[in-house]
Amino acid sequence: MNLNNTASALHFHGAAIIDEDGREIPITEDMIQRACEHLEDQWQYPTAQYHRAQKVGG
């Protein structure tokens, strides 16, 4: 077991994405908030018709 790798993993407190050019772009809280807002805006609540179809076996 390599303790150096284990210690490094325990101290990692962030994340990044890699762009097309191989550059690392840190993921910020603002990026996460915008993504969540986008998902919330796109969400469509199931209709009563959808629930009836599920109960019938659809």
PDB file of N, CA, C and O in Angstrom:
ATOM      1  N   MET A   1       0.854  -1.188   0.000  1.00  0.00           N
ATOM      2  CA  MET A   1       0.000   0.000   0.000  1.00  0.00           C
ATOM      3  C   MET A   1       0.886   1.233   0.000  1.00  0.00           C
ATOM      4  O   MET A   1       1.794   1.345   0.806  1.00  0.00           O
ATOM      5  N   ASN A   2       0.600   2.163  -0.877  1.00  0.00           N
ATOM      6  CA  ASN A   2       1.371   3.389  -0.962  1.00  0.00           C
ATOM      7  C   ASN A   2       0.678   4.463  -0.129  1.00  0.00           C
ATOM      8  O   ASN A   2      -0.372   4.975  -0.498  1.00  0.00           O
ATOM      9  N   LEU A   3       1.262   4.831   0.998  1.00  0.00           N
ATOM     10  CA  LEU A   3       0.630   5.801   1.886  1.00  0.00           C
ATOM     11  C   LEU A   3       0.600   7.201   1.295  1.00  0.00           C
ATOM     12  O   LEU A   3      -0.274   7.988   1.619  1.00  0.00           O
ATOM     13  N   ASN A   4       1.544   7.519   0.424  1.00  0.00           N
ATOM     14  CA  ASN A   4       1.544   8.857  -0.185  1.00  0.00           C
ATOM     15  C   ASN A   4       0.303   9.075  -1.034  1.00  0.00           C
ATOM     16  O   ASN A   4      -0.292  10.140  -1.009  1.00  0.00           O
ATOM     17  N   ASN A   5      -0.088   8.077  -1.809  1.00  0.00           N
ATOM     18  CA  ASN A   5      -1.298   8.206  -2.632  1.00  0.00           C
ATOM     19  C   ASN A   5      -2.546   8.305  -1.759  1.00  0.00           C
ATOM     20  O   ASN A   5      -3.461   9.049  -2.053  1.00  0.00           O
ATOM     21  N   THR A   6      -2.576   7.538  -0.687  1.00  0.00           N
ATOM     22  CA  THR A   6      -3.721   7.558   0.214  1.00  0.00           C
ATOM     23  C   THR A   6      -3.848   8.920   0.879  1.00  0.00           C
ATOM     24  O   THR A   6      -4.925   9.492   0.941  1.00  0.00           O
ATOM     25  N   ALA A   7      -2.745   9.470   1.338  1.00  0.00           N
ATOM     26  CA  ALA A   7      -2.769  10.779   1.988  1.00  0.00           C
ATOM     27  C   ALA A   7      -3.205  11.854   1.004  1.00  0.00           C
ATOM     28  O   ALA A   7      -3.982  12.749   1.354  1.00  0.00           O
ATOM     29  N   SER A   8      -2.754  11.785  -0.227  1.00  0.00           N
ATOM     30  CA  SER A   8      -3.146  12.774  -1.237  1.00  0.00           C
ATOM     31  C   SER A   8      -4.641  12.705  -1.498  1.00  0.00           C
ATOM     32  O   SER A   8      -5.292  13.731  -1.643  1.00  0.00           O
ATOM     33  N   ALA A   9      -5.188  11.517  -1.561  1.00  0.00           N
ATOM     34  CA  ALA A   9      -6.614  11.355  -1.830  1.00  0.00           C
ATOM     35  C   ALA A   9      -7.457  11.940  -0.702  1.00  0.00           C
ATOM     36  O   ALA A   9      -8.516  12.507  -0.945  1.00  0.00           O
ATOM     37  N   LEU A  10      -6.973  11.840   0.530  1.00  0.00           N
ATOM     38  CA  LEU A  10      -7.721  12.360   1.666  1.00  0.00           C
ATOM     39  C   LEU A  10      -7.764  13.882   1.685  1.00  0.00           C
ATOM     40  O   LEU A  10      -8.648  14.477   2.277  1.00  0.00           O
ATOM     41  N   HIS A  11      -6.827  14.541   1.041  1.00  0.00           N
ATOM     42  CA  HIS A  11      -6.746  15.996   1.062  1.00  0.00           C
ATOM     43  C   HIS A  11      -7.350  16.643  -0.177  1.00  0.00           C
ATOM     44  O   HIS A  11      -7.288  17.855  -0.322  1.00  0.00           O
ATOM     45  N   PHE A  12      -7.942  15.870  -1.052  1.00  0.00           N
ATOM     46  CA  PHE A  12      -8.553  16.419  -2.257  1.00  0.00           C
ATOM     47  C   PHE A  12      -9.908  17.007  -1.895  1.00  0.00           C
ATOM     48  O   PHE A  12     -10.770  16.326  -1.369  1.00  0.00           O
ATOM     49  N   HIS A  13     -10.102  18.301  -2.166  1.00  0.00           N
ATOM     50  CA  HIS A  13     -11.351  18.973  -1.796  1.00  0.00           C
ATOM     51  C   HIS A  13     -11.964  19.730  -2.972  1.00  0.00           C
ATOM     52  O   HIS A  13     -12.605  20.749  -2.788  1.00  0.00           O
ATOM     53  N   GLY A  14     -11.762  19.263  -4.163  1.00  0.00           N
ATOM     54  CA  GLY A  14     -12.312  19.969  -5.303  1.00  0.00           C
ATOM     55  C   GLY A  14     -12.495  19.033  -6.476  1.00  0.00           C
ATOM     56  O   GLY A  14     -12.239  17.842  -6.389  1.00  0.00           O
ATOM     57  N   ALA A  15     -12.939  19.607  -7.568  1.00  0.00           N
ATOM     58  CA  ALA A  15     -13.136  18.831  -8.783  1.00  0.00           C
ATOM     59  C   ALA A  15     -12.887  19.738  -9.978  1.00  0.00           C
ATOM     60  O   ALA A  15     -12.909  20.958  -9.852  1.00  0.00           O
ATOM     61  N   ALA A  16     -12.648  19.136 -11.104  1.00  0.00           N
ATOM     62  CA  ALA A  16     -12.392  19.911 -12.315  1.00  0.00           C
ATOM     63  C   ALA A  16     -12.921  19.148 -13.515  1.00  0.00           C
ATOM     64  O   ALA A  16     -13.127  17.941 -13.461  1.00  0.00           O
ATOM     65  N   ILE A  17     -13.141  19.888 -14.584  1.00  0.00           N
ATOM     66  CA  ILE A  17     -13.472  19.273 -15.865  1.00  0.00           C
ATOM     67  C   ILE A  17     -12.297  19.534 -16.790  1.00  0.00           C
ATOM     68  O   ILE A  17     -11.516  20.453 -16.580  1.00  0.00           O
ATOM     69  N   ILE A  18     -12.150  18.709 -17.782  1.00  0.00           N
ATOM     70  CA  ILE A  18     -11.083  18.856 -18.762  1.00  0.00           C
ATOM     71  C   ILE A  18     -11.721  19.314 -20.065  1.00  0.00           C
ATOM     72  O   ILE A  18     -12.618  18.655 -20.579  1.00  0.00           O
ATOM     73  N   ASP A  19     -11.263  20.453 -20.600  1.00  0.00           N
ATOM     74  CA  ASP A  19     -11.842  20.939 -21.849  1.00  0.00           C
ATOM     75  C   ASP A  19     -11.213  20.244 -23.050  1.00  0.00           C
ATOM     76  O   ASP A  19     -10.361  19.363 -22.907  1.00  0.00           O
ATOM     77  N   GLU A  20     -11.656  20.622 -24.253  1.00  0.00           N
ATOM     78  CA  GLU A  20     -11.195  19.981 -25.495  1.00  0.00           C
ATOM     79  C   GLU A  20      -9.681  20.092 -25.681  1.00  0.00           C
ATOM     80  O   GLU A  20      -9.068  19.255 -26.345  1.00  0.00           O
ATOM     81  N   ASP A  21      -9.097  21.133 -25.114  1.00  0.00           N
ATOM     82  CA  ASP A  21      -7.662  21.359 -25.277  1.00  0.00           C
ATOM     83  C   ASP A  21      -6.837  20.744 -24.152  1.00  0.00           C
ATOM     84  O   ASP A  21      -5.631  20.959 -24.065  1.00  0.00           O
ATOM     85  N   GLY A  22      -7.489  19.994 -23.271  1.00  0.00           N
ATOM     86  CA  GLY A  22      -6.782  19.326 -22.189  1.00  0.00           C
ATOM     87  C   GLY A  22      -6.543  20.201 -20.973  1.00  0.00           C
ATOM     88  O   GLY A  22      -5.822  19.812 -20.066  1.00  0.00           O
ATOM     89  N   ARG A  23      -7.159  21.393 -20.939  1.00  0.00           N
ATOM     90  CA  ARG A  23      -6.984  22.277 -19.790  1.00  0.00           C
ATOM     91  C   ARG A  23      -7.938  21.874 -18.680  1.00  0.00           C
ATOM     92  O   ARG A  23      -9.088  21.524 -18.917  1.00  0.00           O
ATOM     93  N   GLU A  24      -7.454  21.942 -17.454  1.00  0.00           N
ATOM     94  CA  GLU A  24      -8.251  21.646 -16.280  1.00  0.00           C
ATOM     95  C   GLU A  24      -8.988  22.911 -15.859  1.00  0.00           C
ATOM     96  O   GLU A  24      -8.368  23.952 -15.659  1.00  0.00           O
ATOM     97  N   ILE A  25     -10.310  22.824 -15.724  1.00  0.00           N
ATOM     98  CA  ILE A  25     -11.115  23.962 -15.299  1.00  0.00           C
ATOM     99  C   ILE A  25     -11.784  23.579 -13.978  1.00  0.00           C
ATOM    100  O   ILE A  25     -12.601  22.664 -13.939  1.00  0.00           O
ATOM    101  N   PRO A  26     -11.414  24.262 -12.886  1.00  0.00           N
ATOM    102  CA  PRO A  26     -12.025  23.934 -11.588  1.00  0.00           C
ATOM    103  C   PRO A  26     -13.535  24.146 -11.624  1.00  0.00           C
ATOM    104  O   PRO A  26     -14.026  25.091 -12.234  1.00  0.00           O
ATOM    105  N   ILE A  27     -14.251  23.232 -10.991  1.00  0.00           N
ATOM    106  CA  ILE A  27     -15.701  23.356 -10.886  1.00  0.00           C
ATOM    107  C   ILE A  27     -15.983  24.224  -9.667  1.00  0.00           C
ATOM    108  O   ILE A  27     -15.562  23.914  -8.556  1.00  0.00           O
ATOM    109  N   THR A  28     -16.712  25.316  -9.894  1.00  0.00           N
ATOM    110  CA  THR A  28     -17.000  26.252  -8.814  1.00  0.00           C
ATOM    111  C   THR A  28     -18.411  26.045  -8.287  1.00  0.00           C
ATOM    112  O   THR A  28     -19.256  25.419  -8.933  1.00  0.00           O
ATOM    113  N   GLU A  29     -18.680  26.600  -7.123  1.00  0.00           N
ATOM    114  CA  GLU A  29     -20.029  26.518  -6.573  1.00  0.00           C
ATOM    115  C   GLU A  29     -21.020  27.228  -7.486  1.00  0.00           C
ATOM    116  O   GLU A  29     -22.154  26.770  -7.665  1.00  0.00           O
ATOM    117  N   ASP A  30     -20.597  28.331  -8.112  1.00  0.00           N
ATOM    118  CA  ASP A  30     -21.465  29.048  -9.040  1.00  0.00           C
ATOM    119  C   ASP A  30     -21.866  28.150 -10.209  1.00  0.00           C
ATOM    120  O   ASP A  30     -23.024  28.154 -10.638  1.00  0.00           O
ATOM    121  N   MET A  31     -20.932  27.351 -10.722  1.00  0.00           N
ATOM    122  CA  MET A  31     -21.237  26.435 -11.823  1.00  0.00           C
ATOM    123  C   MET A  31     -22.284  25.409 -11.388  1.00  0.00           C
ATOM    124  O   MET A  31     -23.212  25.091 -12.140  1.00  0.00           O
ATOM    125  N   ILE A  32     -22.140  24.911 -10.175  1.00  0.00           N
ATOM    126  CA  ILE A  32     -23.082  23.913  -9.657  1.00  0.00           C
ATOM    127  C   ILE A  32     -24.457  24.538  -9.452  1.00  0.00           C
ATOM    128  O   ILE A  32     -25.476  23.944  -9.813  1.00  0.00           O
ATOM    129  N   GLN A  33     -24.493  25.757  -8.901  1.00  0.00           N
ATOM    130  CA  GLN A  33     -25.767  26.449  -8.686  1.00  0.00           C
ATOM    131  C   GLN A  33     -26.488  26.687 -10.010  1.00  0.00           C
ATOM    132  O   GLN A  33     -27.699  26.467 -10.109  1.00  0.00           O
ATOM    133  N   ARG A  34     -25.744  27.122 -11.041  1.00  0.00           N
ATOM    134  CA  ARG A  34     -26.359  27.362 -12.350  1.00  0.00           C
ATOM    135  C   ARG A  34     -26.889  26.064 -12.949  1.00  0.00           C
ATOM    136  O   ARG A  34     -27.970  26.036 -13.535  1.00  0.00           O
ATOM    137  N   ALA A  35     -26.149  24.974 -12.794  1.00  0.00           N
ATOM    138  CA  ALA A  35     -26.599  23.681 -13.319  1.00  0.00           C
ATOM    139  C   ALA A  35     -27.875  23.230 -12.607  1.00  0.00           C
ATOM    140  O   ALA A  35     -28.818  22.749 -13.256  1.00  0.00           O
ATOM    141  N   CYS A  36     -27.928  23.413 -11.292  1.00  0.00           N
ATOM    142  CA  CYS A  36     -29.127  23.030 -10.542  1.00  0.00           C
ATOM    143  C   CYS A  36     -30.320  23.879 -10.945  1.00  0.00           C
ATOM    144  O   CYS A  36     -31.437  23.367 -11.101  1.00  0.00           O
ATOM    145  N   GLU A  37     -30.098  25.184 -11.140  1.00  0.00           N
ATOM    146  CA  GLU A  37     -31.177  26.064 -11.577  1.00  0.00           C
ATOM    147  C   GLU A  37     -31.675  25.659 -12.964  1.00  0.00           C
ATOM    148  O   GLU A  37     -32.883  25.660 -13.221  1.00  0.00           O
ATOM    149  N   HIS A  38     -30.755  25.299 -13.833  1.00  0.00           N
ATOM    150  CA  HIS A  38     -31.151  24.856 -15.178  1.00  0.00           C
ATOM    151  C   HIS A  38     -32.006  23.592 -15.095  1.00  0.00           C
ATOM    152  O   HIS A  38     -33.047  23.493 -15.753  1.00  0.00           O
ATOM    153  N   LEU A  39     -31.582  22.622 -14.281  1.00  0.00           N
ATOM    154  CA  LEU A  39     -32.363  21.390 -14.124  1.00  0.00           C
ATOM    155  C   LEU A  39     -33.739  21.684 -13.535  1.00  0.00           C
ATOM    156  O   LEU A  39     -34.741  21.117 -13.974  1.00  0.00           O
ATOM    157  N   GLU A  40     -33.786  22.586 -12.565  1.00  0.00           N
ATOM    158  CA  GLU A  40     -35.060  22.951 -11.953  1.00  0.00           C
ATOM    159  C   GLU A  40     -35.984  23.599 -12.980  1.00  0.00           C
ATOM    160  O   GLU A  40     -37.184  23.316 -13.026  1.00  0.00           O
ATOM    161  N   ASP A  41     -35.440  24.448 -13.837  1.00  0.00           N
ATOM    162  CA  ASP A  41     -36.242  25.098 -14.876  1.00  0.00           C
ATOM    163  C   ASP A  41     -36.759  24.095 -15.903  1.00  0.00           C
ATOM    164  O   ASP A  41     -37.837  24.292 -16.466  1.00  0.00           O
ATOM    165  N   GLN A  42     -36.017  23.027 -16.150  1.00  0.00           N
ATOM    166  CA  GLN A  42     -36.397  22.042 -17.155  1.00  0.00           C
ATOM    167  C   GLN A  42     -37.347  20.979 -16.625  1.00  0.00           C
ATOM    168  O   GLN A  42     -37.968  20.259 -17.403  1.00  0.00           O
ATOM    169  N   TRP A  43     -37.439  20.865 -15.294  1.00  0.00           N
ATOM    170  CA  TRP A  43     -38.257  19.821 -14.681  1.00  0.00           C
ATOM    171  C   TRP A  43     -39.727  20.026 -15.014  1.00  0.00           C
ATOM    172  O   TRP A  43     -40.239  21.138 -14.964  1.00  0.00           O
ATOM    173  N   GLN A  44     -40.397  18.937 -15.369  1.00  0.00           N
ATOM    174  CA  GLN A  44     -41.840  18.966 -15.597  1.00  0.00           C
ATOM    175  C   GLN A  44     -42.474  17.955 -14.654  1.00  0.00           C
ATOM    176  O   GLN A  44     -42.115  16.782 -14.678  1.00  0.00           O
ATOM    177  N   TYR A  45     -43.380  18.435 -13.830  1.00  0.00           N
ATOM    178  CA  TYR A  45     -44.035  17.543 -12.891  1.00  0.00           C
ATOM    179  C   TYR A  45     -44.929  16.569 -13.648  1.00  0.00           C
ATOM    180  O   TYR A  45     -45.586  16.947 -14.612  1.00  0.00           O
ATOM    181  N   PRO A  46     -44.946  15.328 -13.205  1.00  0.00           N
ATOM    182  CA  PRO A  46     -45.811  14.340 -13.859  1.00  0.00           C
ATOM    183  C   PRO A  46     -47.274  14.761 -13.742  1.00  0.00           C
ATOM    184  O   PRO A  46     -47.699  15.316 -12.738  1.00  0.00           O
ATOM    185  N   THR A  47     -48.032  14.488 -14.769  1.00  0.00           N
ATOM    186  CA  THR A  47     -49.454  14.842 -14.777  1.00  0.00           C
ATOM    187  C   THR A  47     -50.274  13.714 -14.176  1.00  0.00           C
ATOM    188  O   THR A  47     -49.801  12.579 -14.025  1.00  0.00           O
ATOM    189  N   ALA A  48     -51.531  14.004 -13.877  1.00  0.00           N
ATOM    190  CA  ALA A  48     -52.433  12.976 -13.360  1.00  0.00           C
ATOM    191  C   ALA A  48     -52.601  11.865 -14.393  1.00  0.00           C
ATOM    192  O   ALA A  48     -52.706  10.693 -14.056  1.00  0.00           O
ATOM    193  N   GLN A  49     -52.608  12.223 -15.684  1.00  0.00           N
ATOM    194  CA  GLN A  49     -52.729  11.236 -16.753  1.00  0.00           C
ATOM    195  C   GLN A  49     -51.552  10.253 -16.701  1.00  0.00           C
ATOM    196  O   GLN A  49     -51.728   9.047 -16.876  1.00  0.00           O
ATOM    197  N   TYR A  50     -50.372  10.742 -16.440  1.00  0.00           N
ATOM    198  CA  TYR A  50     -49.191   9.882 -16.334  1.00  0.00           C
ATOM    199  C   TYR A  50     -49.363   8.878 -15.187  1.00  0.00           C
ATOM    200  O   TYR A  50     -49.087   7.703 -15.335  1.00  0.00           O
ATOM    201  N   HIS A  51     -49.855   9.356 -14.053  1.00  0.00           N
ATOM    202  CA  HIS A  51     -50.047   8.479 -12.899  1.00  0.00           C
ATOM    203  C   HIS A  51     -51.075   7.407 -13.198  1.00  0.00           C
ATOM    204  O   HIS A  51     -50.914   6.252 -12.808  1.00  0.00           O
ATOM    205  N   ARG A  52     -52.169   7.750 -13.882  1.00  0.00           N
ATOM    206  CA  ARG A  52     -53.194   6.748 -14.220  1.00  0.00           C
ATOM    207  C   ARG A  52     -52.607   5.679 -15.143  1.00  0.00           C
ATOM    208  O   ARG A  52     -52.855   4.505 -14.984  1.00  0.00           O
ATOM    209  N   ALA A  53     -51.792   6.080 -16.124  1.00  0.00           N
ATOM    210  CA  ALA A  53     -51.195   5.131 -17.046  1.00  0.00           C
ATOM    211  C   ALA A  53     -50.262   4.166 -16.312  1.00  0.00           C
ATOM    212  O   ALA A  53     -50.196   2.983 -16.625  1.00  0.00           O
ATOM    213  N   GLN A  54     -49.548   4.660 -15.310  1.00  0.00           N
ATOM    214  CA  GLN A  54     -48.650   3.813 -14.539  1.00  0.00           C
ATOM    215  C   GLN A  54     -49.431   2.780 -13.733  1.00  0.00           C
ATOM    216  O   GLN A  54     -49.011   1.642 -13.600  1.00  0.00           O
ATOM    217  N   LYS A  55     -50.575   3.165 -13.196  1.00  0.00           N
ATOM    218  CA  LYS A  55     -51.370   2.240 -12.390  1.00  0.00           C
ATOM    219  C   LYS A  55     -51.992   1.154 -13.255  1.00  0.00           C
ATOM    220  O   LYS A  55     -52.160   0.023 -12.812  1.00  0.00           O
ATOM    221  N   VAL A  56     -52.341   1.463 -14.498  1.00  0.00           N
ATOM    222  CA  VAL A  56     -52.976   0.511 -15.390  1.00  0.00           C
ATOM    223  C   VAL A  56     -51.958  -0.513 -15.889  1.00  0.00           C
ATOM    224  O   VAL A  56     -52.314  -1.586 -16.333  1.00  0.00           O
ATOM    225  N   GLY A  57     -50.707  -0.192 -15.796  1.00  0.00           N
ATOM    226  CA  GLY A  57     -49.675  -1.127 -16.253  1.00  0.00           C
ATOM    227  C   GLY A  57     -48.873  -0.583 -17.404  1.00  0.00           C
ATOM    228  O   GLY A  57     -48.146  -1.306 -18.052  1.00  0.00           O
ATOM    229  N   GLY A  58     -48.995   0.697 -17.668  1.00  0.00           N
ATOM    230  CA  GLY A  58     -48.298   1.319 -18.780  1.00  0.00           C
ATOM    231  C   GLY A  58     -46.971   1.722 -18.392  1.00  0.00           C
ATOM    232  O   GLY A  58     -45.902   1.657 -18.729  1.00  0.00           O
TER     233      GLY A  58
END
